[in-house]
mmCIF file of C-alpha atoms in Angstrom:
data_model
loop_
_atom_site.group_PDB
_atom_site.id
_atom_site.type_symbol
_atom_site.label_atom_id
_atom_site.label_comp_id
_atom_site.label_asym_id
_atom_site.label_seq_id
_atom_site.Cartn_x
_atom_site.Cartn_y
_atom_site.Cartn_z
ATOM 1 C CA UNK A 1 -34.557 -17.739 4.332
ATOM 2 C CA UNK A 2 -33.468 -17.247 0.706
ATOM 3 C CA UNK A 3 -34.264 -20.864 -0.171
ATOM 4 C CA UNK A 4 -37.609 -20.934 1.661
ATOM 5 C CA UNK A 5 -40.515 -20.377 -0.757
ATOM 6 C CA UNK A 6 -42.938 -17.573 -0.017
ATOM 7 C CA UNK A 7 -46.336 -18.740 1.269
ATOM 8 C CA UNK A 8 -49.276 -18.606 -1.095
ATOM 9 C CA UNK A 9 -51.536 -15.616 -0.500
ATOM 10 C CA UNK A 10 -55.058 -16.486 0.521
ATOM 11 C CA UNK A 11 -57.965 -14.135 1.211
ATOM 12 C CA UNK A 12 -59.615 -16.019 4.052
ATOM 13 C CA UNK A 13 -62.562 -13.623 4.041
ATOM 14 C CA UNK A 14 -63.663 -15.116 0.733
ATOM 15 C CA UNK A 15 -63.748 -18.545 2.379
ATOM 16 C CA UNK A 16 -66.374 -17.491 4.929
ATOM 17 C CA UNK A 17 -69.932 -18.194 3.808
ATOM 18 C CA UNK A 18 -72.662 -16.556 5.891
ATOM 19 C CA UNK A 19 -75.885 -18.572 5.891
ATOM 20 C CA UNK A 20 -78.944 -16.377 6.294
ATOM 21 C CA UNK A 21 -82.111 -18.336 5.510
ATOM 22 C CA UNK A 22 -83.346 -21.397 7.458
ATOM 23 C CA UNK A 23 -83.869 -23.345 4.224
ATOM 24 C CA UNK A 24 -80.323 -22.643 3.067
ATOM 25 C CA UNK A 25 -79.026 -23.665 6.485
ATOM 26 C CA UNK A 26 -80.949 -26.945 6.279
ATOM 27 C CA UNK A 27 -79.254 -27.765 2.962
ATOM 28 C CA UNK A 28 -75.803 -26.942 4.355
ATOM 29 C CA UNK A 29 -76.315 -28.987 7.532
ATOM 30 C CA UNK A 30 -77.612 -31.950 5.528
ATOM 31 C CA UNK A 31 -74.555 -31.707 3.268
ATOM 32 C CA UNK A 32 -72.171 -31.554 6.243
ATOM 33 C CA UNK A 33 -73.943 -34.460 7.958
ATOM 34 C CA UNK A 34 -73.754 -36.605 4.820
ATOM 35 C CA UNK A 35 -70.118 -35.717 4.140
ATOM 36 C CA UNK A 36 -68.977 -36.337 7.707
ATOM 37 C CA UNK A 37 -70.890 -39.620 7.813
ATOM 38 C CA UNK A 38 -69.058 -40.844 4.710
ATOM 39 C CA UNK A 39 -65.603 -39.570 5.741
ATOM 40 C CA UNK A 40 -65.308 -40.238 9.457
ATOM 41 C CA UNK A 41 -61.536 -39.899 9.291
ATOM 42 C CA UNK A 42 -62.011 -36.230 8.375
ATOM 43 C CA UNK A 43 -62.209 -33.258 10.684
ATOM 44 C CA UNK A 44 -65.013 -30.881 11.633
ATOM 45 C CA UNK A 45 -63.810 -27.671 13.239
ATOM 46 C CA UNK A 46 -66.178 -25.418 15.116
ATOM 47 C CA UNK A 47 -66.298 -22.014 16.724
ATOM 48 C CA UNK A 48 -69.095 -20.291 18.599
ATOM 49 C CA UNK A 49 -69.704 -16.745 19.761
ATOM 50 C CA UNK A 50 -71.641 -16.234 22.969
ATOM 51 C CA UNK A 51 -72.762 -13.623 25.459
ATOM 52 C CA UNK A 52 -69.855 -14.297 27.829
ATOM 53 C CA UNK A 53 -67.040 -16.558 28.963
ATOM 54 C CA UNK A 54 -69.094 -19.006 31.027
ATOM 55 C CA UNK A 55 -72.694 -20.025 30.351
ATOM 56 C CA UNK A 56 -74.077 -20.463 33.843
ATOM 57 C CA UNK A 57 -75.584 -17.051 34.630
ATOM 58 C CA UNK A 58 -79.191 -16.356 33.715
ATOM 59 C CA UNK A 59 -79.664 -14.709 30.336
ATOM 60 C CA UNK A 60 -76.652 -16.170 28.555
ATOM 61 C CA UNK A 61 -77.058 -17.210 24.919
ATOM 62 C CA UNK A 62 -75.164 -18.828 22.080
ATOM 63 C CA UNK A 63 -75.318 -16.205 19.332
ATOM 64 C CA UNK A 64 -73.741 -17.836 16.280
ATOM 65 C CA UNK A 65 -71.790 -20.892 15.196
ATOM 66 C CA UNK A 66 -69.262 -21.704 12.519
ATOM 67 C CA UNK A 67 -68.649 -25.177 11.106
ATOM 68 C CA UNK A 68 -65.854 -26.159 8.738
ATOM 69 C CA UNK A 69 -65.278 -29.612 7.302
ATOM 70 C CA UNK A 70 -62.855 -28.340 4.639
ATOM 71 C CA UNK A 71 -59.726 -26.251 5.082
ATOM 72 C CA UNK A 72 -60.917 -23.634 2.589
ATOM 73 C CA UNK A 73 -64.553 -23.169 3.609
ATOM 74 C CA UNK A 74 -66.325 -22.134 6.807
ATOM 75 C CA UNK A 75 -70.088 -21.819 7.189
ATOM 76 C CA UNK A 76 -71.361 -19.323 9.732
ATOM 77 C CA UNK A 77 -74.944 -18.930 10.945
ATOM 78 C CA UNK A 78 -77.009 -17.681 13.858
ATOM 79 C CA UNK A 79 -78.073 -20.326 16.360
ATOM 80 C CA UNK A 80 -81.048 -21.972 14.633
ATOM 81 C CA UNK A 81 -84.574 -21.502 15.972
ATOM 82 C CA UNK A 82 -86.169 -24.209 13.831
ATOM 83 C CA UNK A 83 -86.458 -27.668 15.424
ATOM 84 C CA UNK A 84 -85.282 -29.373 12.205
ATOM 85 C CA UNK A 85 -82.045 -27.399 12.073
ATOM 86 C CA UNK A 86 -81.412 -27.761 15.804
ATOM 87 C CA UNK A 87 -81.852 -31.525 15.393
ATOM 88 C CA UNK A 88 -79.451 -31.597 12.428
ATOM 89 C CA UNK A 89 -76.899 -29.580 14.392
ATOM 90 C CA UNK A 90 -77.152 -32.042 17.282
ATOM 91 C CA UNK A 91 -76.700 -34.990 14.918
ATOM 92 C CA UNK A 92 -73.553 -33.386 13.495
ATOM 93 C CA UNK A 93 -72.047 -32.468 16.851
ATOM 94 C CA UNK A 94 -72.716 -35.961 18.211
ATOM 95 C CA UNK A 95 -71.622 -37.788 15.063
ATOM 96 C CA UNK A 96 -68.526 -39.962 14.799
ATOM 97 C CA UNK A 97 -66.644 -37.373 12.775
ATOM 98 C CA UNK A 98 -63.648 -36.028 14.696
ATOM 99 C CA UNK A 99 -64.125 -32.519 16.131
ATOM 100 C CA UNK A 100 -61.671 -29.709 16.823
ATOM 101 C CA UNK A 101 -61.732 -26.245 18.373
ATOM 102 C CA UNK A 102 -59.362 -23.707 19.884
ATOM 103 C CA UNK A 103 -59.857 -24.161 23.646
ATOM 104 C CA UNK A 104 -62.499 -26.818 23.106
ATOM 105 C CA UNK A 105 -63.755 -26.779 26.703
ATOM 106 C CA UNK A 106 -65.413 -23.446 25.872
ATOM 107 C CA UNK A 107 -67.550 -24.847 23.048
ATOM 108 C CA UNK A 108 -68.243 -28.017 25.013
ATOM 109 C CA UNK A 109 -69.438 -26.163 28.121
ATOM 110 C CA UNK A 110 -71.779 -23.824 26.234
ATOM 111 C CA UNK A 111 -73.352 -26.552 24.115
ATOM 112 C CA UNK A 112 -73.735 -28.814 27.148
ATOM 113 C CA UNK A 113 -75.305 -26.152 29.343
ATOM 114 C CA UNK A 114 -77.568 -24.393 26.825
ATOM 115 C CA UNK A 115 -78.359 -27.087 24.247
ATOM 116 C CA UNK A 116 -78.341 -29.998 26.678
ATOM 117 C CA UNK A 117 -75.922 -32.468 25.112
ATOM 118 C CA UNK A 118 -72.227 -33.290 24.869
ATOM 119 C CA UNK A 119 -70.190 -32.733 21.734
ATOM 120 C CA UNK A 120 -68.868 -36.178 20.857
ATOM 121 C CA UNK A 121 -65.445 -37.320 19.677
ATOM 122 C CA UNK A 122 -63.197 -34.358 20.357
ATOM 123 C CA UNK A 123 -59.992 -34.928 18.422
ATOM 124 C CA UNK A 124 -57.817 -31.804 18.505
ATOM 125 C CA UNK A 125 -57.509 -28.643 20.558
ATOM 126 C CA UNK A 126 -55.232 -26.163 18.802
ATOM 127 C CA UNK A 127 -54.655 -24.263 22.057
ATOM 128 C CA UNK A 128 -53.334 -27.376 23.808
ATOM 129 C CA UNK A 129 -51.230 -28.177 20.743
ATOM 130 C CA UNK A 130 -49.816 -24.634 20.838
ATOM 131 C CA UNK A 131 -48.728 -25.292 24.440
ATOM 132 C CA UNK A 132 -47.057 -28.531 23.344
ATOM 133 C CA UNK A 133 -45.143 -26.794 20.562
ATOM 134 C CA UNK A 134 -44.114 -23.769 22.661
ATOM 135 C CA UNK A 135 -45.187 -23.525 26.291
ATOM 136 C CA UNK A 136 -44.123 -19.941 26.939
ATOM 137 C CA UNK A 137 -46.913 -17.877 28.556
ATOM 138 C CA UNK A 138 -49.359 -15.623 26.706
ATOM 139 C CA UNK A 139 -48.752 -16.922 23.180
ATOM 140 C CA UNK A 140 -51.353 -19.670 22.733
ATOM 141 C CA UNK A 141 -54.385 -17.500 21.980
ATOM 142 C CA UNK A 142 -55.825 -17.902 18.489
ATOM 143 C CA UNK A 143 -55.141 -14.304 17.444
ATOM 144 C CA UNK A 144 -51.436 -14.543 18.338
ATOM 145 C CA UNK A 145 -51.137 -17.998 16.747
ATOM 146 C CA UNK A 146 -52.799 -16.659 13.595
ATOM 147 C CA UNK A 147 -50.301 -13.802 13.475
ATOM 148 C CA UNK A 148 -47.128 -15.858 13.947
ATOM 149 C CA UNK A 149 -48.230 -18.733 11.716
ATOM 150 C CA UNK A 150 -50.105 -16.951 8.918
ATOM 151 C CA UNK A 151 -49.027 -13.312 9.155
ATOM 152 C CA UNK A 152 -52.526 -11.917 9.729
ATOM 153 C CA UNK A 153 -52.145 -9.098 12.228
ATOM 154 C CA UNK A 154 -55.713 -8.065 12.973
ATOM 155 C CA UNK A 155 -59.220 -9.142 12.039
ATOM 156 C CA UNK A 156 -61.045 -8.561 15.323
ATOM 157 C CA UNK A 157 -60.370 -5.046 16.635
ATOM 158 C CA UNK A 158 -63.699 -3.665 15.378
ATOM 159 C CA UNK A 159 -65.727 -6.013 17.586
ATOM 160 C CA UNK A 160 -63.369 -7.037 20.392
ATOM 161 C CA UNK A 161 -64.798 -4.502 22.811
ATOM 162 C CA UNK A 162 -68.265 -6.010 22.422
ATOM 163 C CA UNK A 163 -66.995 -9.486 23.417
ATOM 164 C CA UNK A 164 -65.612 -8.454 26.798
ATOM 165 C CA UNK A 165 -67.766 -8.935 29.876
ATOM 166 C CA UNK A 166 -69.282 -5.842 31.456
ATOM 167 C CA UNK A 167 -67.714 -6.917 34.764
ATOM 168 C CA UNK A 168 -64.135 -8.035 33.925
ATOM 169 C CA UNK A 169 -63.764 -9.695 37.362
ATOM 170 C CA UNK A 170 -66.794 -11.947 36.846
ATOM 171 C CA UNK A 171 -66.394 -14.816 34.350
ATOM 172 C CA UNK A 172 -70.198 -15.158 34.185
ATOM 173 C CA UNK A 173 -70.624 -11.494 33.244
ATOM 174 C CA UNK A 174 -72.690 -10.801 30.125
ATOM 175 C CA UNK A 175 -70.901 -8.952 27.323
ATOM 176 C CA UNK A 176 -72.208 -6.474 24.736
ATOM 177 C CA UNK A 177 -72.336 -8.843 21.755
ATOM 178 C CA UNK A 178 -76.070 -8.350 21.216
ATOM 179 C CA UNK A 179 -75.393 -4.695 20.334
ATOM 180 C CA UNK A 180 -73.717 -6.017 17.178
ATOM 181 C CA UNK A 181 -77.026 -7.492 16.049
ATOM 182 C CA UNK A 182 -78.786 -4.129 15.824
ATOM 183 C CA UNK A 183 -77.379 -3.186 12.418
ATOM 184 C CA UNK A 184 -76.716 -5.299 9.346
ATOM 185 C CA UNK A 185 -73.153 -3.979 9.057
ATOM 186 C CA UNK A 186 -72.174 -4.894 12.619
ATOM 187 C CA UNK A 187 -73.968 -8.237 12.408
ATOM 188 C CA UNK A 188 -72.025 -9.099 9.268
ATOM 189 C CA UNK A 189 -68.789 -8.116 11.005
ATOM 190 C CA UNK A 190 -69.601 -10.471 13.882
ATOM 191 C CA UNK A 191 -70.480 -13.403 11.646
ATOM 192 C CA UNK A 192 -67.406 -12.845 9.472
ATOM 193 C CA UNK A 193 -65.214 -12.693 12.574
ATOM 194 C CA UNK A 194 -66.600 -16.014 13.827
ATOM 195 C CA UNK A 195 -66.025 -17.600 10.430
ATOM 196 C CA UNK A 196 -62.456 -16.291 10.254
ATOM 197 C CA UNK A 197 -61.749 -17.681 13.716
ATOM 198 C CA UNK A 198 -62.757 -21.088 12.410
ATOM 199 C CA UNK A 199 -60.838 -20.790 9.130
ATOM 200 C CA UNK A 200 -57.618 -19.885 10.939
ATOM 201 C CA UNK A 201 -58.193 -22.566 13.573
ATOM 202 C CA UNK A 202 -58.678 -25.229 10.888
ATOM 203 C CA UNK A 203 -55.503 -24.138 9.086
ATOM 204 C CA UNK A 204 -53.637 -24.093 12.395
ATOM 205 C CA UNK A 205 -54.677 -27.672 13.173
ATOM 206 C CA UNK A 206 -53.259 -28.889 9.852
ATOM 207 C CA UNK A 207 -49.994 -27.008 10.445
ATOM 208 C CA UNK A 208 -49.677 -28.199 14.048
ATOM 209 C CA UNK A 209 -50.165 -31.828 13.079
ATOM 210 C CA UNK A 210 -47.351 -31.593 10.555
ATOM 211 C CA UNK A 211 -45.102 -29.928 13.124
ATOM 212 C CA UNK A 212 -45.858 -32.417 15.904
ATOM 213 C CA UNK A 213 -46.027 -35.629 13.914
ATOM 214 C CA UNK A 214 -43.761 -34.739 10.991
#
């Protein structure tokens, strides 16, 4: 490896922007909608955090979402309550910009079931691509892929326990994610985690495309 250059260091946490106010979120969504409308050959990656694995049991909710249309920036926000922002989010997710996610059927199922529409124009699933590159078992999860591709060992241990269903044998079981919303510190940890998931996913997509297509 003596002739292989060292990778550039990047603090991905600084690339996560948490959006707090509805007015600020409106501006960001309008910007993303305008940008994606102009550059339809681009990519919009998304990640959501929810109250479980499957959305079909009563009481399930989408808690927060992260959108990234640039490799060095992810916006993270709670699911909007305002009709204007919900409408903008729908316009973005149904736009003709290409979409990506890690295990995209998860995002698709939750949005379909709880928001009532399909996410349009899926383009890349970094979990499926990980299977294509190396189909050995138990290595295609985003955390493992982040570790082996970018050297980041852990960014989720503080909240992982809250994301596991109360009944591990029931895929519709509700988890403890809402406990993270009770304090500002834990809420920030959750939102940052969701944003980092999206940052690493977006970077992984770019790397996978180079590896698969050359």
